[in-house]
XYZ file of C-alpha atoms in Angstrom:
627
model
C 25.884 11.633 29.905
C 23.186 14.112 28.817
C 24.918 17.532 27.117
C 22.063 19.896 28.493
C 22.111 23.216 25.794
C 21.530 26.679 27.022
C 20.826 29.962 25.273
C 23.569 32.084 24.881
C 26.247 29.822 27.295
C 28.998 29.513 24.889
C 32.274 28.817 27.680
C 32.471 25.083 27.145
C 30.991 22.342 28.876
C 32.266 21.989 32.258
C 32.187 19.464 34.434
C 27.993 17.842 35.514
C 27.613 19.773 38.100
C 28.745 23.321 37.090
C 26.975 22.949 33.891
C 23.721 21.603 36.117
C 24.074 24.627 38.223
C 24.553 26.872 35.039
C 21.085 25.428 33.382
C 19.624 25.834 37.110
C 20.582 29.436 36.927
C 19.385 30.514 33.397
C 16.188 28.340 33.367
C 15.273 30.586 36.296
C 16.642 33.949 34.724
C 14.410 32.852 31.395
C 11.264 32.156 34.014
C 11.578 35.635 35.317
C 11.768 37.377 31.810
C 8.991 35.879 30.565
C 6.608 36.590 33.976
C 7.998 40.300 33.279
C 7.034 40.056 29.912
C 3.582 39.150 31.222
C 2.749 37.365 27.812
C -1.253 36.958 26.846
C -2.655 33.133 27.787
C -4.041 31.855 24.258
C -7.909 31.239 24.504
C -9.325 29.307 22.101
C -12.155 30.917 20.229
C -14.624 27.803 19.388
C -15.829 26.218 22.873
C -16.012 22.174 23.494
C -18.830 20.000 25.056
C -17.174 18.092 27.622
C -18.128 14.620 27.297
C -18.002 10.889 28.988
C -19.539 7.427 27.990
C -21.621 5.959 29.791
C -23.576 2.477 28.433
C -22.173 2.982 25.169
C -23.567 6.754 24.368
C -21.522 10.038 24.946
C -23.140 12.384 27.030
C -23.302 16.565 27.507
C -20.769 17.302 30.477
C -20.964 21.186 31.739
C -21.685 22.871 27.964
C -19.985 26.119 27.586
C -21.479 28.845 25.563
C -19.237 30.587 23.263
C -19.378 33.734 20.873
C -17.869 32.155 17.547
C -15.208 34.058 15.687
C -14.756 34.626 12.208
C -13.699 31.005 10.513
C -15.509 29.160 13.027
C -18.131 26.579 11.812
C -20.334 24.194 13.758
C -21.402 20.640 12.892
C -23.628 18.101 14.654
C -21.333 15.240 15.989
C -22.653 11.922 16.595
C -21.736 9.346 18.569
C -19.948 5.556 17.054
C -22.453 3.683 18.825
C -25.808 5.279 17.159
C -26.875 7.223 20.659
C -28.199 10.390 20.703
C -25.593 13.579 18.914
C -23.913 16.130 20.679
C -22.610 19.475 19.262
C -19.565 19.971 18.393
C -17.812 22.304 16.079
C -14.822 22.356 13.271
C -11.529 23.370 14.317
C -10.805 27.182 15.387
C -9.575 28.761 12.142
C -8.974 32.351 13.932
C -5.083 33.154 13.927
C -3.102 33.076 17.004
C -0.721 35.518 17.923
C 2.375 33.861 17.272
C 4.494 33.917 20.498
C 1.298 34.055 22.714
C 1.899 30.175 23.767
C 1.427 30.052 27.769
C 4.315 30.604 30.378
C 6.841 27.991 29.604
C 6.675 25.716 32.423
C 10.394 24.619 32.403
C 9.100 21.947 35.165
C 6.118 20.665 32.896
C 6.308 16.791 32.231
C 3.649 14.882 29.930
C 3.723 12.425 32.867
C 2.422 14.964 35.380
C 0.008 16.316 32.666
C -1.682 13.021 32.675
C -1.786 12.726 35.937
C -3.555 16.284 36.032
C -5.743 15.394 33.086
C -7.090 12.416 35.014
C -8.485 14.402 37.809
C -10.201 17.212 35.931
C -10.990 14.941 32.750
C -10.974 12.077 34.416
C -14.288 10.914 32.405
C -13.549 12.807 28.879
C -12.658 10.033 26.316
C -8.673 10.341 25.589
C -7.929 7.223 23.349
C -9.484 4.635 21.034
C -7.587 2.051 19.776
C -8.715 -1.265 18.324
C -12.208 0.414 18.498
C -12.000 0.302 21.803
C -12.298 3.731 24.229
C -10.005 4.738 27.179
C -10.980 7.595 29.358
C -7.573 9.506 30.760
C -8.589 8.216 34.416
C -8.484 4.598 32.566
C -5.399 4.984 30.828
C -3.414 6.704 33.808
C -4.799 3.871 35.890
C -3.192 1.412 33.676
C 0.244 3.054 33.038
C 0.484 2.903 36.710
C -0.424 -0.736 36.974
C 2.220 -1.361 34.170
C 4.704 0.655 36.321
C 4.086 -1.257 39.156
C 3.967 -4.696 37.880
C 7.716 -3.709 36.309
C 8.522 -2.515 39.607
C 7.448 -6.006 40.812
C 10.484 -7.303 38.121
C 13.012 -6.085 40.381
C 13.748 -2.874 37.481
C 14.828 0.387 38.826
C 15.092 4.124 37.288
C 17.564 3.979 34.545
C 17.210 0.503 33.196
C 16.143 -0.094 29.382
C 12.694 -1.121 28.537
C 12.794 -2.493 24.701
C 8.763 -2.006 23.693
C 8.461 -3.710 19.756
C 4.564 -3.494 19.498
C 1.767 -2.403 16.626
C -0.304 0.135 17.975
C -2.418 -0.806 21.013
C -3.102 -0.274 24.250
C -0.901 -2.408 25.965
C 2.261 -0.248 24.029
C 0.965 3.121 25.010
C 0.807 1.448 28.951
C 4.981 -0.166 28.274
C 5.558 3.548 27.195
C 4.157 5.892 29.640
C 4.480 2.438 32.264
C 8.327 2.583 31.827
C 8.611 5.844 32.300
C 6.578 6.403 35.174
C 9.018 4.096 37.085
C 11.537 6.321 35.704
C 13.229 3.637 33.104
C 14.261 4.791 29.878
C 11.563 3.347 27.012
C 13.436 1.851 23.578
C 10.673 1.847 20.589
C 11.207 -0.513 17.988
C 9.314 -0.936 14.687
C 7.357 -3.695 14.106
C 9.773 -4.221 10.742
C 13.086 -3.924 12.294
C 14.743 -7.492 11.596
C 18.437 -8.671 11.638
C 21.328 -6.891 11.414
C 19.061 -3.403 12.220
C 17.529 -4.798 15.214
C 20.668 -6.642 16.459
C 22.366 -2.926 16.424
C 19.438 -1.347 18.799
C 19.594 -4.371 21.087
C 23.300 -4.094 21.167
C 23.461 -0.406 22.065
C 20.343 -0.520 24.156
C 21.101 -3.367 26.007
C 17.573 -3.773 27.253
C 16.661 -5.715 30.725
C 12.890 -6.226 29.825
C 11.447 -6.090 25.956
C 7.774 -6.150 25.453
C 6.196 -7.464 21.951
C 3.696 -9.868 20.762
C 4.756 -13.451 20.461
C 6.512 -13.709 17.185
C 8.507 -10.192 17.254
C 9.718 -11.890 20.480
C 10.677 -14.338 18.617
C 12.691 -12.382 16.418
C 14.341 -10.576 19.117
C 15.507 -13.587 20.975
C 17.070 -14.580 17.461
C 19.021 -11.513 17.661
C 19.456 -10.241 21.035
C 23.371 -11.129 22.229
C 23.181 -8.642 25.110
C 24.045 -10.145 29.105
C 21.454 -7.692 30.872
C 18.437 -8.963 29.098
C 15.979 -10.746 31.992
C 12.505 -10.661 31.643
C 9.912 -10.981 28.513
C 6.901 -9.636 28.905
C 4.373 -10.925 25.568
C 1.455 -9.200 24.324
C -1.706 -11.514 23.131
C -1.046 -15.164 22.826
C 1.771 -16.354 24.119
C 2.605 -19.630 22.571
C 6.304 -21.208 23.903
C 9.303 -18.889 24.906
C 11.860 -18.318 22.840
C 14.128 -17.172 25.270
C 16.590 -19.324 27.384
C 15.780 -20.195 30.666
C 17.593 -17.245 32.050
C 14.739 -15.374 30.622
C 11.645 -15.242 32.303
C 8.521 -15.061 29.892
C 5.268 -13.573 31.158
C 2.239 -12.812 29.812
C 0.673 -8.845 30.483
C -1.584 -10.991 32.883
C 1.345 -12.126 34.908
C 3.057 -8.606 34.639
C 0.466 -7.170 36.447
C -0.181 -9.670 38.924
C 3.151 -8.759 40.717
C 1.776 -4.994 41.534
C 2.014 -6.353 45.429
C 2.084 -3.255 48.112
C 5.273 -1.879 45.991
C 5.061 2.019 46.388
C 5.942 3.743 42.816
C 8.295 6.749 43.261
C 7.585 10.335 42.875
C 7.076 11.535 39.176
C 10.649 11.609 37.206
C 12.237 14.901 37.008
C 12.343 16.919 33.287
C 15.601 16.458 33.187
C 15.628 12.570 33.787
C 15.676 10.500 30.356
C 12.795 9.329 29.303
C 13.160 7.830 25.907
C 15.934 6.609 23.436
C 14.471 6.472 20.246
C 16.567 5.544 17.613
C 17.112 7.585 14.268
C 17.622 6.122 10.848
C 21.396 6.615 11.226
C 21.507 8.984 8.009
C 25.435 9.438 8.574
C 26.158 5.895 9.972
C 24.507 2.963 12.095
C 21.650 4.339 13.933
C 22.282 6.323 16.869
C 20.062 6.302 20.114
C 18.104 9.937 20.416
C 17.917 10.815 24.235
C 14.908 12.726 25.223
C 13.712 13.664 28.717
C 10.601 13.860 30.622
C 11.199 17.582 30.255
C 11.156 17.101 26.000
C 7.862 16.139 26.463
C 7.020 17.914 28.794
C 8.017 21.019 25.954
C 5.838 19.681 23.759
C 3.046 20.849 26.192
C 3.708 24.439 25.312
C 4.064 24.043 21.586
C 1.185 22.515 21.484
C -0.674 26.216 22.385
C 1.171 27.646 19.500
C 0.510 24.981 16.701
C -2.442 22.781 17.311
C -5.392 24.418 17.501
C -8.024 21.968 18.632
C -9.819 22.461 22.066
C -11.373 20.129 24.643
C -13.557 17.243 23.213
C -11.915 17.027 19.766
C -10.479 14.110 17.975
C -7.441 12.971 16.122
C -7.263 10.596 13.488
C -3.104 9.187 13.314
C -1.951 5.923 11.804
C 1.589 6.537 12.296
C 3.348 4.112 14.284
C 4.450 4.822 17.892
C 7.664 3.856 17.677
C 7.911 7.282 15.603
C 8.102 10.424 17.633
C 4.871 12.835 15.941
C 2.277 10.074 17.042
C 3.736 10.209 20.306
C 3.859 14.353 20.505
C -0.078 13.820 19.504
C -1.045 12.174 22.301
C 0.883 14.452 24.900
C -0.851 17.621 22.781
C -4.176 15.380 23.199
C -3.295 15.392 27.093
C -2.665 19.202 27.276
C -6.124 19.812 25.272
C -7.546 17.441 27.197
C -8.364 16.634 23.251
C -8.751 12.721 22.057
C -7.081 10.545 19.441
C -8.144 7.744 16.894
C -5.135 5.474 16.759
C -4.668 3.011 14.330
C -2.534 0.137 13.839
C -1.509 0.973 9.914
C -1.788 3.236 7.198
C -5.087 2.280 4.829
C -5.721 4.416 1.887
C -9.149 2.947 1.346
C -10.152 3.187 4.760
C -8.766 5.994 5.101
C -11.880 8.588 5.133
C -14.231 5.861 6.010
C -12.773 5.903 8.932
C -12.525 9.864 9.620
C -16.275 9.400 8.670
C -16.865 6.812 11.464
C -14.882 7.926 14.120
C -16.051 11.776 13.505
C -12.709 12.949 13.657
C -11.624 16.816 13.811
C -8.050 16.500 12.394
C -5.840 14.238 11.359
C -1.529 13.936 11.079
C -0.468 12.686 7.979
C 3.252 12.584 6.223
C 3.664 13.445 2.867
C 3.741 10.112 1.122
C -0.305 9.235 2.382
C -1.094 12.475 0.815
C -0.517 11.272 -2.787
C -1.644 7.852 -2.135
C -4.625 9.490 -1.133
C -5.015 11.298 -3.501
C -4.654 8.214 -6.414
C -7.924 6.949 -4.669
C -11.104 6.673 -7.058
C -12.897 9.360 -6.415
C -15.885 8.856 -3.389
C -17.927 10.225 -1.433
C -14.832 11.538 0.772
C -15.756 14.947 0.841
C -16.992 15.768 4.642
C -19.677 18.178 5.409
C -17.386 19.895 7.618
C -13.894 21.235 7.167
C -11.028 19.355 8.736
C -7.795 19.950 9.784
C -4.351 17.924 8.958
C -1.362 18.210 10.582
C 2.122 17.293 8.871
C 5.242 17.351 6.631
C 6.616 17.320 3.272
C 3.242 18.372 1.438
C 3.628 18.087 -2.130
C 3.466 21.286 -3.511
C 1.313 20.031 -6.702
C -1.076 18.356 -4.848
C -1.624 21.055 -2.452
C -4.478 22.695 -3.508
C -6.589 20.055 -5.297
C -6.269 17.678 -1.987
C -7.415 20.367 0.162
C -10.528 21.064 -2.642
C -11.167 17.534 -2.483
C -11.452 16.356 0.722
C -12.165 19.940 2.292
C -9.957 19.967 4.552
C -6.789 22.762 5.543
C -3.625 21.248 5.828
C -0.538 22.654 8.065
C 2.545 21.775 7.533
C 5.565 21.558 9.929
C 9.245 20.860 9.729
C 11.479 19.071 12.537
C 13.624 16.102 14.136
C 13.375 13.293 16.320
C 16.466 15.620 18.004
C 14.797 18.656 17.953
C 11.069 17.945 18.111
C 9.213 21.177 15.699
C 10.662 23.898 14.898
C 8.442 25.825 11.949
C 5.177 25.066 11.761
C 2.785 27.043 9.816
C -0.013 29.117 11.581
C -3.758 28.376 10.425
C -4.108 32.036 8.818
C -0.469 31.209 7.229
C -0.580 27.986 5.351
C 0.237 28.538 1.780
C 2.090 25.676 0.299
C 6.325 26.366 -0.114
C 7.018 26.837 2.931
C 7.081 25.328 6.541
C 6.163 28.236 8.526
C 7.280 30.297 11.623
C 9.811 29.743 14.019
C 7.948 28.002 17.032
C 7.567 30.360 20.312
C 11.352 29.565 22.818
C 13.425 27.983 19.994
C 16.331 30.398 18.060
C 17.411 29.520 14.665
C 20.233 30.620 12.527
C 20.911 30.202 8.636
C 24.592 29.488 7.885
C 27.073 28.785 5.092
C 29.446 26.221 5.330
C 31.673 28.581 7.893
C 28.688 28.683 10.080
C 28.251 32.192 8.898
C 24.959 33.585 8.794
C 23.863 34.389 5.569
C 20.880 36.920 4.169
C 17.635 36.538 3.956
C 16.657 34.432 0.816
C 20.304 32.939 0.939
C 20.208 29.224 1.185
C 22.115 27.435 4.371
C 22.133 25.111 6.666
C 19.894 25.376 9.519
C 20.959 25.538 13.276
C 19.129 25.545 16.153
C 18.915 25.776 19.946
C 15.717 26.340 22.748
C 15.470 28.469 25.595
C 14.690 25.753 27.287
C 17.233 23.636 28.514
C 15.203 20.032 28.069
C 13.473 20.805 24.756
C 15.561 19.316 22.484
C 17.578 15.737 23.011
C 20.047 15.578 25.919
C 22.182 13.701 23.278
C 22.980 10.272 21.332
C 22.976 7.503 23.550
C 26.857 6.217 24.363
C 28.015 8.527 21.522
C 29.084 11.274 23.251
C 31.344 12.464 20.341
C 28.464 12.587 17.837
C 26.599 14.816 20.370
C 29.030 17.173 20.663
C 29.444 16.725 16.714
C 25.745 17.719 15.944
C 26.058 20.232 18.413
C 29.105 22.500 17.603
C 29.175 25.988 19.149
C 26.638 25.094 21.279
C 24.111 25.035 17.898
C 22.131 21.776 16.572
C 23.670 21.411 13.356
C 20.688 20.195 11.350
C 22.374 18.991 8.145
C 19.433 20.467 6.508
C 19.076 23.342 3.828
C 16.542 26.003 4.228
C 15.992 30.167 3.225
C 14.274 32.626 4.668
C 11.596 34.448 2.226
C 10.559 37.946 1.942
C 7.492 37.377 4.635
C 9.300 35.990 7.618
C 8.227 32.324 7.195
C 10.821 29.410 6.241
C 11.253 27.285 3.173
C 12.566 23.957 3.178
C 14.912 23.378 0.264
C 16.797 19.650 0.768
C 19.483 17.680 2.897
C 22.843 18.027 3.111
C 23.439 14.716 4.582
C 23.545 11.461 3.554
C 20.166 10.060 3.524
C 17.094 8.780 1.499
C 13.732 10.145 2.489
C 11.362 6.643 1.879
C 7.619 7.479 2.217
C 7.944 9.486 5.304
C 10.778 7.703 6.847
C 14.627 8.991 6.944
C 16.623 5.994 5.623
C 20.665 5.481 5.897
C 22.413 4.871 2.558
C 25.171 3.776 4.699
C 23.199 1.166 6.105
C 21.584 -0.137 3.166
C 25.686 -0.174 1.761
C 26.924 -1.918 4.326
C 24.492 -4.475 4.128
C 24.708 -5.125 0.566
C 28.554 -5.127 0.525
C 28.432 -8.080 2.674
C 27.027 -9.920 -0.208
C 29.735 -12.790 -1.583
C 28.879 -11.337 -5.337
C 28.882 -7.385 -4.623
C 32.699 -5.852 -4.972
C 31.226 -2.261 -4.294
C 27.699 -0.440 -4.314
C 26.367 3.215 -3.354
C 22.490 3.822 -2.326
C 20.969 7.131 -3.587
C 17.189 8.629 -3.905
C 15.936 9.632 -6.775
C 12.319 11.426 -7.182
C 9.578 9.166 -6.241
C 5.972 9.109 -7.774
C 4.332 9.342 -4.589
C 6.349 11.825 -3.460
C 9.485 11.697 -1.567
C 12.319 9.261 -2.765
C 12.626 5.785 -4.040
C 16.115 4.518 -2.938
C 18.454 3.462 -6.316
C 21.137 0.987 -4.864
C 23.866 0.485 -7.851
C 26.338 -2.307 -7.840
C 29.425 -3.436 -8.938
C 29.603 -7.042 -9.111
C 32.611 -9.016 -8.411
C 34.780 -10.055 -11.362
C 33.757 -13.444 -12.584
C 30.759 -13.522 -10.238
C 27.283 -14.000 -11.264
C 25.253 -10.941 -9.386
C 21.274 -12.253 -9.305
C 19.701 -9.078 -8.258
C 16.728 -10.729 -6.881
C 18.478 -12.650 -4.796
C 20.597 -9.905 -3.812
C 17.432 -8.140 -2.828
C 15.962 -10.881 -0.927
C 19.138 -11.512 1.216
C 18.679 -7.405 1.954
C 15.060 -7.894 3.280
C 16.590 -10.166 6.239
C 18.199 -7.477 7.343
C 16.680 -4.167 6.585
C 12.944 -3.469 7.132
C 10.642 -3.286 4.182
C 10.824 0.961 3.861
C 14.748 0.566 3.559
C 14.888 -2.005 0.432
C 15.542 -0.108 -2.437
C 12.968 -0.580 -5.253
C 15.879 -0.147 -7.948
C 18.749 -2.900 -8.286
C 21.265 -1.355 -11.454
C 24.538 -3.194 -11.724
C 27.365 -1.066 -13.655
C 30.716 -1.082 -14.077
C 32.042 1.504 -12.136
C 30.942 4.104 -10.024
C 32.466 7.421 -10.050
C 34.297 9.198 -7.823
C 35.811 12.229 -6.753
C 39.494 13.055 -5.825
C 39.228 11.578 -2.907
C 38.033 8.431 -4.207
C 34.770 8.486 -2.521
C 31.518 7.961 -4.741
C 30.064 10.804 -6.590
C 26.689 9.921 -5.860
C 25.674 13.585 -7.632
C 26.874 12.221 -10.847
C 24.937 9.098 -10.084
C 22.047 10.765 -9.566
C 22.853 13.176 -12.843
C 23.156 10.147 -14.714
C 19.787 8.411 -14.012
C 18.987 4.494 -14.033
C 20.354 2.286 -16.826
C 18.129 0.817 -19.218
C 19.241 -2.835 -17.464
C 18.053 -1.401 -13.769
C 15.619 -4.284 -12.327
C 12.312 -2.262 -10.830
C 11.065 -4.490 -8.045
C 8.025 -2.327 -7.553
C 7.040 -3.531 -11.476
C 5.295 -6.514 -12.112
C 6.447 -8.536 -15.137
C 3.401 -10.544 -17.024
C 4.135 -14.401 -17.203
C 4.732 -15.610 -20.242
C 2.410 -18.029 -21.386
């Protein structure tokens, strides 16, 4: 059941429909406080060509003439295809006035912003994957298709749709498809495998799943679930996997069962749209609940943080089954803005292909940064200042990156749960710190009493929105951990931050359990459950320890059975079967005994304290053959 959080409601829970009725209430109270307030609408100072393709070449739509501001450059932007150039400018470096985001729509969905975007942009370009362009008339066109050939399946609102797919087209139609008919979308990464993805089919218990022929494959292997019915592959589709309660259909086939089916009205904010599901820092991943109206939020923030206009691209080669490649494209679709999306991360291709596709900005986590930077130097440099858009910047790279490649990077702190909450403001983006507070969202800085401490005092941070579907509606069938992370009617981020002497946020570290592996969050827990189930491991504990590119490499120490010969590369292998490839540690180091504390749990600060053995196996370090 989603726990909808208000502002300032602090008398329990209630039964669904008093609490429904209380949101009801204050979501209109906050609407009326903020037409008082009569806040300014945010213009953006650098104006866009519209543009559409036609035969290959992007043409001129309706120019608008602007008066640039201060920061503002223009550039000559040509077309992939050779035709003739059209101008175009560098993102809008003048500040905006923090808090001067539009009127929070409470009743905005990305869904309905599509929809809008493909009548009065029907023609602007929107996405290009695979080298390949979509307009927003031809994408919302296709998610509807998708929607109805799902309907033709028999699903209705509320059912799972599994979607284990690289980027592409056909997984940003299963997406925005799915939840168009008002089913709940389950993204899966392309490297989940054994015991991680039999968890998420368990607890998702999916009645379609969507992937290319051999992920299929490996959910079939997996998948244990009753409710599971149709298979819909992606590409070639080779033999089913499935049983023959399973039916197995090509995209082809999906779509030829549109028939006269009638697709409902547009899902409601608060109807889930999404369970995504975390990296289970404190235990087995848990599903992350998020409604049309969480997207729909990310609308609004999008006027506060992003500041790219009309006819501007993205460059993002984050997968989809992560949630800031997702909260791209539905800023894209407010700016009416397009995106480059890519199916992986290439660090040699990298600004090749911001070169080719004439890109404005691009989102990056902080692990690409340094691999970036280790690149021989090139001619990488652009003519024109760009824009990225991210987390965990390291600090000492900071400056020299943004010399190098002349760009400005932003950087931005938040949670599959929580979506953003700082993000630093173009005139604001010194490295150490993460920013502002975002415009709607209240934070607090505790000690371990929940007790807010002063300014420059570390604490944990908590956090809740003013609107009531901004943040998750909860952990999917764990209602206890929902009301867990949400004590006193505050997210409880498990993260320590302070508050500096000019207003903005610095991010100091975590206070739970968890190993931050080149931009993804990574359960020790899970990699030590795994690895206990080995026949030669008596006990083991997974920490991270400093990594060269930044973020952590994950140390997994071992005690080995008595009278049991531990092969670590074995041990390692018989891990990859079951964890994907960011979530194998890259250090094996059998000892002895691991310390512990009074209450005989491991001491994983002493662990860390004490460093890696001189016997610790690096997997990441190749050993010359001897001759």
């Amino acid at each position: 059941m989603p726990v909808h959080v208000c502002r300032r409601h602090s008398s329990g829970l209630g039964d669904t429909s008093d609490r429904g009725a209380l949101v009801t209430e204050l979501g209109e109270q906050l609407r009326r406080r903020v037409e008082e307030s009569s806040p300014g609408i945010v213009v953006g100072a650098c104006g866009h060509d519209t543009t559409r393709r036609e035969g290959g070449t992007r043409h001129v739509v309706n120019p608008r003439r602007v008066i640039p501001r201060s920061g503002t450059k223009t550039a000559s932007r040509r077309p992939l295809d050779g035709g003739s150039a059209i101008v175009g400018c560098d993102w809008d470096q003048s500040p905006r006035p923090i808090g001067a985001a539009r009127v929070l729509d409470q009743s905005a969905t990305h869904l309905r912003e599509l929809e809008l975007a493909s009548e009065d942009a029907g023609s602007d370009l929107f996405l290009t994957l695979d080298d390949v362009d979509y307009t927003f008339a031809q994408v919302w066109s296709d998610v509807e298709a998708f929607a109805r050939g799902l309907r033709g399946l028999g699903l209705t609102p509320g059912d799972r749709v599994l979607v284990m797919l690289p980027n592409c087209i056909e997984a940003v139609c299963a997406w925005l498809g799915s939840e168009r008919l008002g089913l709940i979308d389950v993204p899966v990464s392309e490297e989940s495998a054994g015991a991680s993805l039999r968890h998420v089919l368990s607890e998702a218990d999916p009645r379609t799943v969507v992937g290319t022929a051999d992920l299929l494959a490996r959910i079939a292997t997996e998948s244990e679930g009753d409710a599971l019915e149709h298979a819909v592959v992606v590409g070639e589709p080779g033999g089913s996997p499935f049983t023959d309660k399973v039916t197995y259909l090509t995209v082809a086939e999906l779509l030829s069962q549109v028939g006269d089916y009638d697709l409902p009205a547009l899902p409601s904010p608060s109807a889930t749209a999404t369970v995504m599901f975390s990296s289970g820092t404190t235990g087995p991943p848990k599903g992350v609940m998020m409604s049309h109206g969480y997207y729909g939020h990310a609308l609004h923030a999008y006027d506060a943080t992003a500041p790219l206009e009309r006819g501007q691209r993205l460059y993002c080669t984050q997968p989809l089954c992560h949630i800031d490649p997702r909260m791209a494209i539905v800023q894209s679709i407010a700016a009416r803005s397009s995106m480059v999306l890519k199916r992986r991360f290439s660090a040699s291709q990298y600004w090749p292909d911001v070169e080719k596709y004439d890109v404005d900005g691009f989102l990056f986590i902080g692990a690409m940064l340094h691999l970036l930077a280790k690149q021989p130097e090139g001619p990488e440099r652009g003519a024109r200042r760009r824009l990225g858009m991210g987390s965990a910047i390291p600090p000492s790279i900071h400056a020299s990156f943004s010399e190098r490649f002349n760009v400005d990077l932003l950087e931005g702190y938040g949670m599959t749960e929580i979506y953003t909450v700082f993000c630093q403001y173009p005139d604001e983006n010194e490295p150490g710190d993460v920013g502002r507070e975002l415009p709607g969202i209240e934070v607090r800085i505790v000690d371990q009493d929940d007790r807010s401490v002063p300014a420059g005092t570390p604490g944990q941070l908590l956090v809740r929105p003013d609107n009531p579907h901004a943040h998750m509606q909860g952990y999917w069938r764990h209602p206890e951990a929902t009301v867990e992370a949400w004590q006193g009617l505050w997210f409880h981020t498990g993260d320590l931050v302070r508050r500096l002497p000019n207003g903005r946020v610095e991010y100091i570290g975590r206070l739970k359990d968890s190993i931050r592996r080149r931009g993804e969050n990574v359960s020790a827990w899970q990699v030590e459950n795994i690895a206990n189930q080995h026949p030669a491991v008596l006990q083991c504990a997974a920490v991270g320890i400093p990594a060269d590119l930044g973020d952590e490499d994950i140390a997994l120490f071992v005690v080995a059975k008595p009278d049991t010969a531990l092969d670590v590369v074995e041990l390692r292998e018989a891990l990859s079967k079951d964890l994907p490839r960011f979530a194998l540690p890259r250090f094996i180091d059998v000892v002895p005994t691991l310390p512990k504390t009074p209450s005989e749990r491991v001491a994983k600060a002493v662990l860390r304290q004490q460093g890696l053995s001189p016997e610790v196996h690096d997997f990441e370090v190749v050993v010359p053959s001897q001759q």
